[in-house]
Coordinates of C-alpha atoms in Angstrom, one line a residue:
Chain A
X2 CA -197.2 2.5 54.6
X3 CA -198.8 6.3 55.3
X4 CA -201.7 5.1 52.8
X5 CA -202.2 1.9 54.7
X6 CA -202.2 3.9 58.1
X7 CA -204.6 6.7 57.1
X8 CA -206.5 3.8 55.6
X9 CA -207.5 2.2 58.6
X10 CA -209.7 2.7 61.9
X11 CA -208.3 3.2 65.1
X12 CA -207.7 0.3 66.6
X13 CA -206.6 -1.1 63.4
X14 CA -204.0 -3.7 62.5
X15 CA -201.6 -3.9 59.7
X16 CA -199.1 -6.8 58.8
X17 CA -196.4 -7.7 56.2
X18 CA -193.9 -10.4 56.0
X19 CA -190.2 -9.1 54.8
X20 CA -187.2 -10.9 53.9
X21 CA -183.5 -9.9 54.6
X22 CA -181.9 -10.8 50.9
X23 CA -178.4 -10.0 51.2
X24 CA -175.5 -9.2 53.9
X25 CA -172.2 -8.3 53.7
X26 CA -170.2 -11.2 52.6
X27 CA -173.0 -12.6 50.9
X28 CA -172.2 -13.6 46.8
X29 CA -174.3 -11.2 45.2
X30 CA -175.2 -13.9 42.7
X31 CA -177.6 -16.9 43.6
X32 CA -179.3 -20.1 42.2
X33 CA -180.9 -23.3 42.3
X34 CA -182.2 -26.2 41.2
X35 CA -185.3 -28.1 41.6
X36 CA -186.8 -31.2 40.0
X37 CA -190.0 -33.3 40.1
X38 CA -191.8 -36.0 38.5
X39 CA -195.2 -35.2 36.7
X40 CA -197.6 -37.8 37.8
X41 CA -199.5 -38.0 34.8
X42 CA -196.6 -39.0 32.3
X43 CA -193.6 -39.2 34.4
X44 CA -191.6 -36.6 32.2
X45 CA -189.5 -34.4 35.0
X46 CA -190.6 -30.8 35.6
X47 CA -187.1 -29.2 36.6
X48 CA -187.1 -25.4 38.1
X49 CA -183.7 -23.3 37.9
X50 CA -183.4 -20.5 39.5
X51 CA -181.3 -17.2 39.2
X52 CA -181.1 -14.0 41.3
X53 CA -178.7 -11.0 41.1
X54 CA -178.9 -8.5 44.4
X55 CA -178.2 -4.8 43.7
X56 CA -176.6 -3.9 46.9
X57 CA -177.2 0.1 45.7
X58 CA -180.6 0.0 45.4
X59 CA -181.4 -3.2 48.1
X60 CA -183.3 -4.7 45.2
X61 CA -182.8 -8.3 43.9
X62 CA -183.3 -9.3 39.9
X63 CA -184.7 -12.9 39.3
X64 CA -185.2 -15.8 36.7
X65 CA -186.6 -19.0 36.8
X66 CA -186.3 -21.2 34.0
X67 CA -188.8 -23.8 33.9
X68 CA -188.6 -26.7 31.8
X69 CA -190.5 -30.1 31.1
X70 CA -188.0 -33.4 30.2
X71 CA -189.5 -36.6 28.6
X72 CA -187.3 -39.4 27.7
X73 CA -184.2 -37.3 28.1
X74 CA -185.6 -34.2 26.1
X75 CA -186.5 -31.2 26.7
X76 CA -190.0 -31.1 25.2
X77 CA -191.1 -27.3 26.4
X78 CA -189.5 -24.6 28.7
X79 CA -190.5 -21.3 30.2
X80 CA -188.3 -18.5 31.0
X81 CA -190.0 -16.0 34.3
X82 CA -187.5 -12.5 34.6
X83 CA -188.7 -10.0 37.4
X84 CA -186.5 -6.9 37.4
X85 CA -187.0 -6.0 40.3
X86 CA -187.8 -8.8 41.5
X87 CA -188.0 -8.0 45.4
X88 CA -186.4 -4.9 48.0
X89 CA -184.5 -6.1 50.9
X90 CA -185.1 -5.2 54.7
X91 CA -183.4 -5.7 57.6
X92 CA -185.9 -6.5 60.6
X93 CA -184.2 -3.2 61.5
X94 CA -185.7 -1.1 58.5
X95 CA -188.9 -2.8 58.9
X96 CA -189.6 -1.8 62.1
X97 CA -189.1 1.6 60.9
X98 CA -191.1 1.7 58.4
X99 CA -193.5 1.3 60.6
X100 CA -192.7 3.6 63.0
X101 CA -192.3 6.0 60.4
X102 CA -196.2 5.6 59.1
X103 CA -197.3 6.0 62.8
X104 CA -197.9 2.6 63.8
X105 CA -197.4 1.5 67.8
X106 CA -197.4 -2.1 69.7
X107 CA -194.9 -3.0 67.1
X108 CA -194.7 -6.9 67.3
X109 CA -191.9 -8.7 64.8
X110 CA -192.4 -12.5 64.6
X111 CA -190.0 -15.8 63.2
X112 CA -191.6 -16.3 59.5
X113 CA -194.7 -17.1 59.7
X114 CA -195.1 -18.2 62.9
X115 CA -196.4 -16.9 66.2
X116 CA -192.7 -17.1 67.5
X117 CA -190.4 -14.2 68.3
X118 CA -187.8 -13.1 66.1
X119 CA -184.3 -14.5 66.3
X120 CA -181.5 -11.8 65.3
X121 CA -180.6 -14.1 62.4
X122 CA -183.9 -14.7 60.6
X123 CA -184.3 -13.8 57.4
X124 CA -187.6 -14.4 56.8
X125 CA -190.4 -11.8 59.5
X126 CA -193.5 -10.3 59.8
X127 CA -194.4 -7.3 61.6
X128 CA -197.7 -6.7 63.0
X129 CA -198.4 -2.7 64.1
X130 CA -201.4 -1.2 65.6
X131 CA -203.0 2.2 64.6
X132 CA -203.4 3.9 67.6
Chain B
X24 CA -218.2 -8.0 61.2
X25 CA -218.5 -12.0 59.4
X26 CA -215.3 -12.5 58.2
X27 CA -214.4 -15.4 55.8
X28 CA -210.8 -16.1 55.8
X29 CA -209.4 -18.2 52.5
X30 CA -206.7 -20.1 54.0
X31 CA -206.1 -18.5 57.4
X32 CA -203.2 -21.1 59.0
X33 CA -200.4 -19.8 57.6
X34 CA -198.3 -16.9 56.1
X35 CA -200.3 -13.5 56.7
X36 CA -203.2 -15.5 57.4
X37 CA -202.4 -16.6 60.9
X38 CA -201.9 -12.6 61.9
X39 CA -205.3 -11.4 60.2
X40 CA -207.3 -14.5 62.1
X41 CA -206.1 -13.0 65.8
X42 CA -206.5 -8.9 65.0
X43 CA -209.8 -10.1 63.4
X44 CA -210.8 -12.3 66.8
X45 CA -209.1 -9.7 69.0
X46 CA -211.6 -7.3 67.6
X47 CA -214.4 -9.6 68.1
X48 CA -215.1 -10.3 64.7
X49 CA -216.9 -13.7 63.6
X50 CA -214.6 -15.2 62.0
X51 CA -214.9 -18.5 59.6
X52 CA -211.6 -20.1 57.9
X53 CA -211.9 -21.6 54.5
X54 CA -209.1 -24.1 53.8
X55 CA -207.8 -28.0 53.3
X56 CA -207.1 -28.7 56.8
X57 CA -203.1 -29.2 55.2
X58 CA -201.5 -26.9 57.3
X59 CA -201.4 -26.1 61.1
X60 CA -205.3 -27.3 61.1
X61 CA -205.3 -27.2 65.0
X62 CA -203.7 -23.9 65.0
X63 CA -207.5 -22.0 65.8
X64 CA -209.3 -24.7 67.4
X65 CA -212.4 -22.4 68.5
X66 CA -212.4 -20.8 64.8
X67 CA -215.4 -22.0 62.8
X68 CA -213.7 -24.1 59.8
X69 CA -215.0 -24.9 56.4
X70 CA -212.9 -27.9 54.9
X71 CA -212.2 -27.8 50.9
X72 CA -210.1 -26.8 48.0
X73 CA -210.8 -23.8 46.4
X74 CA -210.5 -25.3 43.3
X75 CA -212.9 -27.4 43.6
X76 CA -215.2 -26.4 46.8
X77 CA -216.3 -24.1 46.7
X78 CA -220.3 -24.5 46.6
X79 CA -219.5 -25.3 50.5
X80 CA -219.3 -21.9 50.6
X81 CA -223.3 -21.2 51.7
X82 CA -223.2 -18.5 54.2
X83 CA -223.2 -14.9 53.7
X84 CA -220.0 -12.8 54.9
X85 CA -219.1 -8.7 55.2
X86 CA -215.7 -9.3 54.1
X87 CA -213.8 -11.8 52.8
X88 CA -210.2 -12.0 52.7
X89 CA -207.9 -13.9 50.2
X90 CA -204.5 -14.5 51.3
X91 CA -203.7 -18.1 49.4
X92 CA -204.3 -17.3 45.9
X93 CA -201.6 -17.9 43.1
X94 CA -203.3 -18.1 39.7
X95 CA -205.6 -15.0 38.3
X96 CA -207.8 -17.9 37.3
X97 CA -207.9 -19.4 40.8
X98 CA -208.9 -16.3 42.2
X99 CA -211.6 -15.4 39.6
X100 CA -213.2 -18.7 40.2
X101 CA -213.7 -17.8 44.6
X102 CA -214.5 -13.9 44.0
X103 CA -217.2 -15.1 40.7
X104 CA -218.1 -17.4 43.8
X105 CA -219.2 -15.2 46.8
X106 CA -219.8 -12.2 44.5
X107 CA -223.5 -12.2 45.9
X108 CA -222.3 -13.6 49.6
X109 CA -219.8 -11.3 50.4
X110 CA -219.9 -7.2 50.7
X111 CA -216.0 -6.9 49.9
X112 CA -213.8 -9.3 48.8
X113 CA -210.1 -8.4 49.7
X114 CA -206.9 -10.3 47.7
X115 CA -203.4 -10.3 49.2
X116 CA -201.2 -9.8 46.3
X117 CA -197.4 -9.5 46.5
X118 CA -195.4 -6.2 45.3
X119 CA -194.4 -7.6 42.5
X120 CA -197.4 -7.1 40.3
X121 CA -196.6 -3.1 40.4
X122 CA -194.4 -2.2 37.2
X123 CA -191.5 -0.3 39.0
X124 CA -190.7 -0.1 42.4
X125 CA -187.2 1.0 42.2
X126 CA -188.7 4.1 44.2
X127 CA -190.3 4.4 47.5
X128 CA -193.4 6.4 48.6
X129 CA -195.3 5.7 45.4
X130 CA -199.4 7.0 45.3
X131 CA -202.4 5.0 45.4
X132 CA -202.2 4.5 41.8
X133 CA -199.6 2.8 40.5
X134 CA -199.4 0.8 37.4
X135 CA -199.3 -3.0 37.1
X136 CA -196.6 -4.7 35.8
X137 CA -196.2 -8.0 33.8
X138 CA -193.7 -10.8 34.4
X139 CA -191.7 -11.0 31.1
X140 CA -191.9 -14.5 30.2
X141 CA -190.9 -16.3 27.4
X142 CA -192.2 -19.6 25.7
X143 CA -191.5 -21.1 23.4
X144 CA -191.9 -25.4 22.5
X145 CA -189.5 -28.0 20.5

C-alpha cells in the first residue's frame, strides 16, 4: 500500500475491492457446484469447487475441478489448486490499511457498486485519496 | 490526460471512470454495453468485444487502463492493439499471480507465481 501511496501524485486516487472470507462460526471448509451446457455439442461443462480458510494466517486455499461430460462420460477434466488462494479482510482491516499507507477521504462502498457499505457485506471496495 | 477505459461499468472500473472525470480527465470507455451501460451517460462510449473489436479502437490515448481482462491471450491481443495508440497501457491483475503471499509488506519485486494445474484426458 506505501508503494502504491508514494507512487502517486497528490491528489491521487487509489482503489481495491476486498472480501471478508471467514467469521467465527463459519465451517472452515467450503464448496460448490456448477454446471452448464456447451452450445456447440451439448456435452455439460460442470465446475466443483473447494476452499479451506486458515483462520492463523487469514488466508484461504482453493480447487476447482473442471470437467467436460458427453453422453454420461467424463471425456476431459482440469484440476486449478491456488495455495494461497486469497487473504481475508474485514472492512475494518481495510480501512486501515489504508490509513496506515497515508491515504485520507476514505470512502468504503457495497461490492461494486456506488452504494454504501452495509455492516454485513462481504464483498467492498475502498476508494482513498493521497493528500 | 485521454484516458481509454477497457470495460469501465463495473468492478474497479466504475471507481477509476469518476477519480479519472473528477480530475478532468477525457475519458472514453471501451466495452459491450452488457453491463450498467447507462451508468456514465456523458462518458464517450466505444461499443465492442475485445475479442473481436478492436480495430474500432482509432484514436490515440495517454493511458489506457485494463480492468476486464481474464486470458493472457486476451490481453495480448488489446495491448499488441494500441501498442502505437497508447503511451502506457495499465492491466488490473489480481494478487494471486504473485508466488507467495503468506507475508505482508513485500517489495516492488516480487516473483510471479503459477496456478498448479493438472490435465490430463480419457
Amino acid at each position: 500500500m506505501k508503494h502504491f501511496h508514494d507512487h502517486l501524485d497528490s491528489g491521487g486516487a487509489l482503489t481495491s475491492s476486498f472480501m471478508t472470507l471467514w467469521k467465527e462460526g463459519d465451517s472452515l471448509e467450503g464448496g460448490f457446484e456448477q454446471e452448464a451446457v456447451r452450445p456447440e455439442d451439448g456435452a455439460t461443462v460442470r465446475r466443483t469447487g473447494w476452499s479451506h480458510f486458515n483462520p492463523e494466517t487469514n488466508m484461504e486455499d482453493t480447487r476447482d475441478t473442471w470437467e467436460i461430460i458427453k453422453d454420461g462420460v467424463m471425456i476431459q477434466s482440469e484440476v486449478h489448486a491456488q495455495s494461497p488462494a486469497t487473504r481475508s479482510y474485514t472492512q475494518d482491516d481495510a480501512i486501515a490499511l489504508f490509513e496506515q499507507a497515508g491515504f485520507k477521504e476514505i470512502q468504503i462502498f457495497s461490492e461494486f457498486t456506488f452504494e454504501p457499505v452495509k455492516p454485513e457485506d462481504t464483498l467492498f471496495t475502498v476508494l482513498g485519496i493521497k493528500p | 490526460m485521454k484516458i481509454l477505459i477497457i470495460g469501465g461499468t463495473r468492478f474497479l472500473g466504475r471507481h477509476l471512470v469518476n477519480s479519472a472525470r473528477a480530475r478532468r480527465h477525457e475519458v472514453t470507455l471501451f466495452n459491450r454495453g452488457q453491463t450498467n451501460p447507462d451508468l456514465f451517460g456523458k462518458v464517450k462510449s466505444i461499443r465492442g468485444d475485445r475479442e473481436k473489436d478492436l480495430d474500432q479502437l482509432s484514436g490515440q490515448w495517454d493511458a489506457v487502463i485494463d480492468t476486464c481482462g481474464y486470458l493472457p491471450r486476451v490481453v495480448r491481443m488489446s495491448a499488441e492493439a494500441l501498442k502505437d495508440k497508447a503511451g502506457k497501457y495499465v492491466f488490473i491483475s489480481s494478487i494471486s499471480v504473485y508466488a507467495d503471499f503468506k507475508r505482508s509488506g513485500f517489495g516492488k519485486v516480487i516473483p510471479l507465481g503459477s496456478s498448479k494445474m493438472r490435465r490430463w484426458r480419457k
